[in-house]
Amino acid sequence: MFQGKVVGTAGFWSAATFVFSTAIAIGDFKWSLGAKALYVVTACLLVYGVVELSSLPFSMGRRLQAFGKMRLGGLMPLRVATKLAYQEARANKTLWAAAAERLAAEKTPDGILNYVGTYFGTHVPIYGARPPSDQLEEIPKNMASNGRMTGGASRLTYQDNANTEFVDLQVKAKDVRMVLKLMAEKVFADGSM
């Protein structure tokens, strides 16, 4: 529902940029009346874009802010992704938030993020660096889903002979969007829809 609104708002900003650059180009050719008309159209598009952006729900603002922090390559820190997913679940009063608070091994903020991070590891690929290396690599699915998250979903330890550990955990933005969509579903803590 709101995804279309975000895309529409982005479209208005893109259109305003295009019209403004066209106005500058026309102004260089000394057709001042046409350039002035395009400047007015640009201003109208910008005002409309600001109005649309301000009408987005508060949770969408958090989403946009988090996606703005993404690195090149479409990856975002797992800690940020889990915090965003938990906030989305709380904002929509879904079962996910209550489950994270009640079922987390540690009843602390980091414990809740660890719980949500385990959900990410079970359902989407996670990337991390295996110390002393700084190179990100995809963590094998069995390690990601059966490992132990610590540090607010910033470390993953797999109990094998080598006690394999991954740090600097990251997830793809498209996977974060998928998990956010799941956690935003209107299933309330009391089980009603």
C-alpha angles and dihedrals in degrees: 000000000000093000089073089051091053091049090047092050091049088050092056091051091049092048091049090053092049094047091047093052089048090051090053091049093049091046089057089059091055096248092133098168092057091045092051091050091052091049089055091049089049091052091049092050091049093049091048090048091053091049091050092046092051091052093060114110118261093252090058089056089057090049093050091047092051094047088051088062093057118122125234108278093049096270127135129188111268090227090059091044093051092047090050092048092049092048090050091051091049093046090053094040092232131164090254094072093049091047092051091050096046103035101041112117089227117039092218132104090258090047091055091050089048089054093050089044090056088055089053090049091053096050110027136032116270125202126207145155120251108220133275085027120078092197113116116229134171110267112230111258095240091053093046095049097039100036127100118251117215138169095042093306093313097113134040122198122190116201103229132123091284097040088233113213131191125195135184091043115201138180133197117261092234089056091050089053090052093051091045089054090052093047093047093059111122099248105135126213091253090056097251124128 
